[in-house]
Amino acid sequence: MSVQPIGSSCAIRFRFGPFELNVSERSLSKAGQILPLGGRAYDILIALLENAGEVVPKSELIARVWPDVTVEEGSLRVHLSALRKTLGDGQFGDKYIANIQGRGYRFIAPVTPLPAALDSGNASSGLSSLPPALGRMVGRSKVVLEIQRLLQTDQRLTTILGAGGIGKTTVALSVGHAALADFSGAVFFVDLSTVTDNEQVIGAVASAVGLVPQPADPKEALLNFLSARKALIVLDSCEHLIERSAEIVDYIVRNTPAVYILATSRETLRVPGERVFRLCPLDCPPEQPQPTASEVLAYPAARLFAERVSARRGSFSLSDDEAPMVAEICRKLDGIALAIELAAGRAAVFGVGNTVARLGSRIDLLKFGRRTANPRHQTLKATLDWSHDHLSEAERIVLRRVAIFIGPFSLEAACTVAEQEGTDRSEIEGTIANLVNKSLIVAWPSYRQMLYRLLDTTRSYALEKLAASGEHNSMAARHAIHLSRSLEDSRDNLFDLESGRPPGSAIQHYLGDVRAALEWSFGPRGNGSAAIRLAAAASRLFLAKSLFVECRDWMEKAINRIAADCDPRDQMEVHASLALSLMFTAGNSERVRDAFNTALAFAERHDDAYQQLRLLSGLSMYLHRTIDAAGSLEVARRAESIANKTGNPEDAALADSMLGAAYYILADHVRAPKYLERALHRSPASRRFNATQYLFDLRTTSLFNLTRSHWFAGNLDRAADYAERTIEEAERSDHPVALCRALMLTMPFYFWIDDLGQVEPNLSALELTAEKYSLEPFRAVATGLRGRYLVRVGQTEDGMRHLRDGLEKLRILRYEMLVTDFVSELALGLAKQNERAEALALIDGSIATQLGSNRPLHLPALLLAKGAAFVCREPQQLGLAAECFGEAMTLAGQQSALSFELRAGLELARIWIDRGQTRKAHDLIEAIYGRFTEGFETPDLMSARLVLERTRVRARQAG
């Protein structure tokens, strides 16, 4: 609530608890006795009362109380302490001033404004017909203060505009009571909700201002009565008699010099000189994980709820456990004050949890109310009945039909759904405009167009009307058809977003509508082919929003309903989206391959090069995850052939990226970087993840494959640069799959160079992202990587448990990426624990799998691990270890995998040095080390220099 500023000559009084404050006399009394209070403490109290219920920052209080002096916060605390002592703050359960940590102070006790003590000689004294204020307001103090200030200027007509139940009357009454002194008590309240006829409006105004019925012209009599007075007329609920109200208001304002009008309405009066204050819903706590009570109560909607519960129950302290539920209640009720008060009344009786559950059907809440209120405010249903009863037939039809939309809708969408035979589209557009003016539809500007929506309580009411009309199914069918068309028209905009550019279509806001339309389409009253069409159109929206599990579930339903007469393009889209979402959420089963191949068959049958490339990119990712090197190369060459025909540079970039990935898993570290570099050159870095065209992020895929190929080839500085770029671009892509792949496929490089400081934050980010989006294969990989990290930091037992768990999950999911890394780490751990037989069996099994499937890429690493396992055994096993290291060196040399050749060489050199073959060890390492051109500060190259120095010294000593 708001009071007059300090220094005002108006005599305003306020009561809180047992205290009464007189602003003009600067006195505070309790039970009629004046209490001593210092001037600074009094100014602090006034400042807090002016913003009762709101947080007043410390800096604002200091500036208000010490306007011309610089003081420290300590001075504020001293005077606040004196004020609290005078009020007995905190004694006997009474609480008046709350300290909001880090923000300021808030006056939290209920405050009641009292009429000023008026001069008995004033001719206008005692004329006020204001009813009592409707309790303490929350979250409206700034609006009240702003309207008060307008009343002190030449602005004589102000309209408070808003939807039913939003608090217009409460604000108007608060302004009226605060203005009593300014108007010497001549503040009159006219409740037009009880007036049913245009001719009664003038009589209602005359009666409210105290004019006895006159035989003459009532308008002229009213004018004569008001012309010599300064007065404020509060004209409440003008909407149902809007034209007559506007006429009377205009007449009064034009023909009286000092009569002010404050109107409340659900549509504007449209009178010259009108100033409109649109009353918005109370601010609600946003969706966030586990908000605390103090965080939730920082929002007016939640404070109103808590205060009204307390008023009904006697006492109510919001707990942290209940805070998320109260936040949900406020959001569900759109911050509508009346709705929140009604919900608070139920919560006072049945508890917060029960009230949240009942709000699943807002219709329940519409019917509960308060007996003491004005009839139209007793329930939300009464409030909405009041509006509905005064609509034209066309407005009623459009309102109930657009209720089929759950979220925002465009004017085009409203016309598509609401139109009927014989109705011109312009008529519907005009009707929508009328409903906006009457505060039954909310409008706000969005990118490229205006959007509209119904508040949830209004929508629940309108849906009842839609069901009663018998039109629900026909409207649901129109709704589904409209969404299918909109999604199809907007599919190229769902992903293809230039950096910094807003979405090309508002369709991404329509997720709730898409879900509702799908539910209806697949339900008993839906249509099979229409359901398939909508599922196919919606699939890319789900993928764009990274809703992979939901996408998979809808595509499963669609496949079960596909019939021979379904559009082949829809069938192709459904199979492709199933393949992709299934791969990300449930692993690399044969169903994924079959779905891709089925979709490809449709694309090839229609000679659709665009779709063939798109699907081949998805199949390539599947083959890469299963380490199918030959299959990966074959698919990449098919893509290259199609790209050559299209001549499109982006198609060529895609083919190059696929070829680079194929050559990488074929362990060709000479050709792989050439194709990958060319793919990046052809795909500009400014372009975000364009998954409409391709099913994987071309740039991120190229970058992490370049990171790994350069690492294997011994180009370690370049590998480090590419690893950093990979993660940066994946983060910019704003796509969880791209980010997970970037994090997990660069992390082994950081393990290789012992940069555990980089591993930990990347690993945490991978775990959180995979968990958030239910990406099961990536969660399994994260488990294995966590195991590697724990082993490296000395938590061997826990680390090995994670490694086993990760390997088991990856086996079930048929996800081969990084499996050999986890096998190698686990085997080495087992060998160190004297479980050498199990370690060797694990490695030999993995080597056999790689050889049997023609996967040469990871063989050097596995042979390295096998040699290390032999080193952990008895000394007589060192010969077998040396054989493994030698074989790893040979194979790494054939693959140009210089990093693995050096590491195997270092292990072999250590065995030779222990045998006294110093010169031989020196020559081996010198030959490998000499082929490096970068990465000299990495651990292996530093170890190589140390070996060379030591062997050189020993060779000299021997000489």
Tab-separated table of N, CA and C in Angstrom, residues 434-513:
chain	number	residue	atom	x	y	z
A	434	ASN	N	-11.964	-6.866	-29.977
A	434	ASN	CA	-12.925	-6.521	-28.920
A	434	ASN	C	-12.633	-7.289	-27.637
A	435	LEU	N	-12.304	-8.584	-27.778
A	435	LEU	CA	-12.023	-9.407	-26.600
A	435	LEU	C	-10.742	-8.965	-25.906
A	436	VAL	N	-9.785	-8.465	-26.688
A	436	VAL	CA	-8.570	-7.897	-26.085
A	436	VAL	C	-8.937	-6.630	-25.319
A	437	ASN	N	-9.744	-5.773	-25.946
A	437	ASN	CA	-10.153	-4.532	-25.278
A	437	ASN	C	-10.926	-4.792	-23.996
A	438	LYS	N	-11.639	-5.936	-23.966
A	438	LYS	CA	-12.429	-6.281	-22.782
A	438	LYS	C	-11.653	-7.141	-21.784
A	439	SER	N	-10.348	-7.227	-22.001
A	439	SER	CA	-9.423	-7.901	-21.065
A	439	SER	C	-9.701	-9.387	-20.909
A	440	LEU	N	-10.357	-10.001	-21.889
A	440	LEU	CA	-10.578	-11.448	-21.841
A	440	LEU	C	-9.501	-12.199	-22.613
A	441	ILE	N	-8.846	-11.513	-23.521
A	441	ILE	CA	-7.678	-12.059	-24.227
A	441	ILE	C	-6.524	-11.098	-23.996
A	442	VAL	N	-5.357	-11.657	-23.720
A	442	VAL	CA	-4.153	-10.851	-23.495
A	442	VAL	C	-3.371	-10.793	-24.796
A	443	ALA	N	-2.880	-9.619	-25.152
A	443	ALA	CA	-2.082	-9.452	-26.374
A	443	ALA	C	-0.731	-8.858	-26.017
A	444	TRP	N	0.298	-9.311	-26.712
A	444	TRP	CA	1.619	-8.686	-26.537
A	444	TRP	C	2.424	-8.859	-27.818
A	445	PRO	N	3.291	-7.894	-28.121
A	445	PRO	CA	4.076	-7.977	-29.359
A	445	PRO	C	5.166	-9.022	-29.232
A	446	SER	N	5.352	-9.792	-30.289
A	446	SER	CA	6.425	-10.772	-30.354
A	446	SER	C	7.208	-10.515	-31.626
A	447	TYR	N	8.214	-11.346	-31.870
A	447	TYR	CA	9.031	-11.172	-33.063
A	447	TYR	C	8.165	-11.318	-34.311
A	448	ARG	N	8.103	-10.279	-35.108
A	448	ARG	CA	7.402	-10.245	-36.399
A	448	ARG	C	5.881	-10.162	-36.315
A	449	GLN	N	5.275	-10.444	-35.170
A	449	GLN	CA	3.819	-10.462	-35.136
A	449	GLN	C	3.317	-10.285	-33.712
A	450	MET	N	2.011	-9.997	-33.619
A	450	MET	CA	1.360	-9.905	-32.312
A	450	MET	C	0.876	-11.295	-31.920
A	451	LEU	N	1.054	-11.639	-30.650
A	451	LEU	CA	0.565	-12.919	-30.137
A	451	LEU	C	-0.532	-12.672	-29.100
A	452	TYR	N	-1.377	-13.683	-28.916
A	452	TYR	CA	-2.513	-13.581	-28.014
A	452	TYR	C	-2.585	-14.840	-27.149
A	453	ARG	N	-3.200	-14.708	-25.981
A	453	ARG	CA	-3.472	-15.889	-25.172
A	453	ARG	C	-4.576	-15.586	-24.166
A	454	LEU	N	-5.191	-16.652	-23.688
A	454	LEU	CA	-6.169	-16.540	-22.605
A	454	LEU	C	-5.457	-16.875	-21.303
A	455	LEU	N	-5.725	-16.083	-20.259
A	455	LEU	CA	-5.240	-16.480	-18.941
A	455	LEU	C	-5.868	-17.825	-18.591
A	456	ASP	N	-5.150	-18.619	-17.811
A	456	ASP	CA	-5.577	-20.001	-17.581
A	456	ASP	C	-6.968	-20.099	-16.964
A	457	THR	N	-7.280	-19.189	-16.050
A	457	THR	CA	-8.603	-19.248	-15.427
A	457	THR	C	-9.690	-18.922	-16.451
A	458	THR	N	-9.429	-17.933	-17.306
A	458	THR	CA	-10.391	-17.599	-18.368
A	458	THR	C	-10.535	-18.754	-19.331
A	459	ARG	N	-9.420	-19.398	-19.649
A	459	ARG	CA	-9.464	-20.522	-20.595
A	459	ARG	C	-10.273	-21.680	-20.018
A	460	SER	N	-10.099	-21.975	-18.740
A	460	SER	CA	-10.856	-23.063	-18.124
A	460	SER	C	-12.354	-22.794	-18.221
A	461	TYR	N	-12.738	-21.558	-17.986
A	461	TYR	CA	-14.151	-21.168	-18.075
A	461	TYR	C	-14.640	-21.313	-19.521
A	462	ALA	N	-13.851	-20.809	-20.468
A	462	ALA	CA	-14.259	-20.849	-21.876
A	462	ALA	C	-14.324	-22.282	-22.392
A	463	LEU	N	-13.446	-23.156	-21.888
A	463	LEU	CA	-13.494	-24.560	-22.299
A	463	LEU	C	-14.799	-25.226	-21.854
A	464	GLU	N	-15.309	-24.834	-20.689
A	464	GLU	CA	-16.623	-25.341	-20.264
A	464	GLU	C	-17.698	-24.942	-21.268
A	465	LYS	N	-17.618	-23.709	-21.716
A	465	LYS	CA	-18.572	-23.224	-22.710
A	465	LYS	C	-18.397	-23.971	-24.036
A	466	LEU	N	-17.147	-24.275	-24.397
A	466	LEU	CA	-16.890	-25.001	-25.640
A	466	LEU	C	-17.471	-26.408	-25.565
A	467	ALA	N	-17.283	-27.077	-24.437
A	467	ALA	CA	-17.839	-28.429	-24.268
A	467	ALA	C	-19.362	-28.399	-24.314
A	468	ALA	N	-19.942	-27.398	-23.678
A	468	ALA	CA	-21.397	-27.299	-23.655
A	468	ALA	C	-21.974	-27.017	-25.033
A	469	SER	N	-21.182	-26.383	-25.892
A	469	SER	CA	-21.658	-26.035	-27.239
A	469	SER	C	-21.656	-27.226	-28.185
A	470	GLY	N	-20.946	-28.321	-27.811
A	470	GLY	CA	-20.835	-29.481	-28.692
A	470	GLY	C	-19.806	-29.322	-29.787
A	471	GLU	N	-18.987	-28.266	-29.694
A	471	GLU	CA	-18.017	-27.981	-30.760
A	471	GLU	C	-16.608	-28.473	-30.445
A	472	HIS	N	-16.402	-29.076	-29.292
A	472	HIS	CA	-15.028	-29.350	-28.863
A	472	HIS	C	-14.263	-30.203	-29.865
A	473	ASN	N	-14.846	-31.283	-30.342
A	473	ASN	CA	-14.115	-32.160	-31.254
A	473	ASN	C	-13.813	-31.495	-32.589
A	474	SER	N	-14.765	-30.744	-33.107
A	474	SER	CA	-14.505	-30.067	-34.384
A	474	SER	C	-13.412	-29.020	-34.223
A	475	MET	N	-13.393	-28.325	-33.071
A	475	MET	CA	-12.333	-27.338	-32.824
A	475	MET	C	-10.980	-28.034	-32.622
A	476	ALA	N	-10.972	-29.182	-31.932
A	476	ALA	CA	-9.726	-29.931	-31.729
A	476	ALA	C	-9.168	-30.402	-33.064
A	477	ALA	N	-10.049	-30.807	-33.984
A	477	ALA	CA	-9.587	-31.237	-35.312
A	477	ALA	C	-8.986	-30.062	-36.072
A	478	ARG	N	-9.662	-28.919	-36.032
A	478	ARG	CA	-9.115	-27.725	-36.695
A	478	ARG	C	-7.772	-27.329	-36.086
A	479	HIS	N	-7.704	-27.403	-34.774
A	479	HIS	CA	-6.480	-27.063	-34.028
A	479	HIS	C	-5.324	-27.944	-34.482
A	480	ALA	N	-5.568	-29.255	-34.598
A	480	ALA	CA	-4.511	-30.192	-35.004
A	480	ALA	C	-4.079	-29.933	-36.441
A	481	ILE	N	-5.030	-29.684	-37.331
A	481	ILE	CA	-4.696	-29.413	-38.740
A	481	ILE	C	-3.887	-28.123	-38.847
A	482	HIS	N	-4.308	-27.100	-38.096
A	482	HIS	CA	-3.572	-25.831	-38.123
A	482	HIS	C	-2.130	-26.015	-37.651
A	483	LEU	N	-1.948	-26.772	-36.569
A	483	LEU	CA	-0.593	-26.980	-36.049
A	483	LEU	C	0.260	-27.773	-37.034
A	484	SER	N	-0.318	-28.773	-37.694
A	484	SER	CA	0.433	-29.538	-38.694
A	484	SER	C	0.941	-28.615	-39.786
A	485	ARG	N	0.060	-27.752	-40.281
A	485	ARG	CA	0.480	-26.829	-41.348
A	485	ARG	C	1.538	-25.846	-40.870
A	486	SER	N	1.330	-25.317	-39.666
A	486	SER	CA	2.287	-24.343	-39.131
A	486	SER	C	3.654	-24.967	-38.930
A	487	LEU	N	3.685	-26.187	-38.404
A	487	LEU	CA	4.961	-26.879	-38.195
A	487	LEU	C	5.640	-27.188	-39.522
A	488	GLU	N	4.867	-27.608	-40.495
A	488	GLU	CA	5.446	-27.908	-41.807
A	488	GLU	C	5.997	-26.645	-42.460
A	489	ASP	N	5.271	-25.540	-42.329
A	489	ASP	CA	5.734	-24.279	-42.919
A	489	ASP	C	6.956	-23.732	-42.199
A	490	SER	N	7.107	-24.080	-40.918
A	490	SER	CA	8.183	-23.494	-40.102
A	490	SER	C	9.344	-24.444	-39.872
A	491	ARG	N	9.332	-25.622	-40.488
A	491	ARG	CA	10.347	-26.617	-40.130
A	491	ARG	C	11.767	-26.122	-40.409
A	492	ASP	N	11.949	-25.294	-41.415
A	492	ASP	CA	13.300	-24.819	-41.705
A	492	ASP	C	13.772	-23.784	-40.696
A	493	ASN	N	12.859	-23.267	-39.868
A	493	ASN	CA	13.242	-22.253	-38.880
A	493	ASN	C	13.455	-22.831	-37.494
A	494	LEU	N	13.088	-24.091	-37.305
A	494	LEU	CA	13.165	-24.649	-35.959
A	494	LEU	C	14.600	-24.772	-35.472
A	495	PHE	N	15.516	-25.093	-36.373
A	495	PHE	CA	16.914	-25.253	-35.985
A	495	PHE	C	17.804	-24.185	-36.617
A	496	ASP	N	17.449	-23.766	-37.820
A	496	ASP	CA	18.351	-22.946	-38.619
A	496	ASP	C	18.350	-21.513	-38.122
A	497	LEU	N	18.981	-21.300	-36.984
A	497	LEU	CA	18.979	-19.995	-36.348
A	497	LEU	C	20.359	-19.370	-36.455
A	498	GLU	N	20.431	-18.231	-37.128
A	498	GLU	CA	21.703	-17.527	-37.182
A	498	GLU	C	22.019	-16.992	-35.788
A	499	SER	N	23.289	-16.872	-35.478
A	499	SER	CA	23.693	-16.405	-34.156
A	499	SER	C	23.136	-15.022	-33.887
A	500	GLY	N	22.453	-14.873	-32.727
A	500	GLY	CA	21.913	-13.586	-32.333
A	500	GLY	C	20.596	-13.223	-32.981
A	501	ARG	N	20.065	-14.095	-33.837
A	501	ARG	CA	18.811	-13.786	-34.530
A	501	ARG	C	17.650	-14.453	-33.822
A	502	PRO	N	16.526	-13.745	-33.644
A	502	PRO	CA	15.365	-14.376	-32.993
A	502	PRO	C	14.797	-15.486	-33.853
A	503	PRO	N	14.015	-16.385	-33.283
A	503	PRO	CA	13.412	-17.457	-34.075
A	503	PRO	C	12.579	-16.897	-35.214
A	504	GLY	N	12.665	-17.546	-36.359
A	504	GLY	CA	11.924	-17.100	-37.523
A	504	GLY	C	10.442	-17.352	-37.384
A	505	SER	N	10.025	-18.124	-36.425
A	505	SER	CA	8.596	-18.389	-36.234
A	505	SER	C	8.340	-18.570	-34.757
A	506	ALA	N	7.141	-18.145	-34.327
A	506	ALA	CA	6.781	-18.298	-32.913
A	506	ALA	C	6.341	-19.719	-32.601
A	507	ILE	N	6.458	-20.641	-33.561
A	507	ILE	CA	5.939	-21.990	-33.360
A	507	ILE	C	6.601	-22.686	-32.185
A	508	GLN	N	7.847	-22.285	-31.834
A	508	GLN	CA	8.524	-22.943	-30.719
A	508	GLN	C	7.831	-22.661	-29.389
A	509	HIS	N	6.988	-21.628	-29.363
A	509	HIS	CA	6.248	-21.335	-28.133
A	509	HIS	C	5.047	-22.263	-27.976
A	510	TYR	N	4.727	-23.048	-28.998
A	510	TYR	CA	3.466	-23.768	-29.043
A	510	TYR	C	3.575	-25.217	-28.580
A	511	LEU	N	4.567	-25.518	-27.772
A	511	LEU	CA	4.801	-26.904	-27.389
A	511	LEU	C	3.590	-27.507	-26.687
A	512	GLY	N	2.971	-26.746	-25.784
A	512	GLY	CA	1.797	-27.258	-25.083
A	512	GLY	C	0.658	-27.564	-26.038
A	513	ASP	N	0.467	-26.700	-27.040
A	513	ASP	CA	-0.579	-26.946	-28.030
A	513	ASP	C	-0.290	-28.189	-28.853
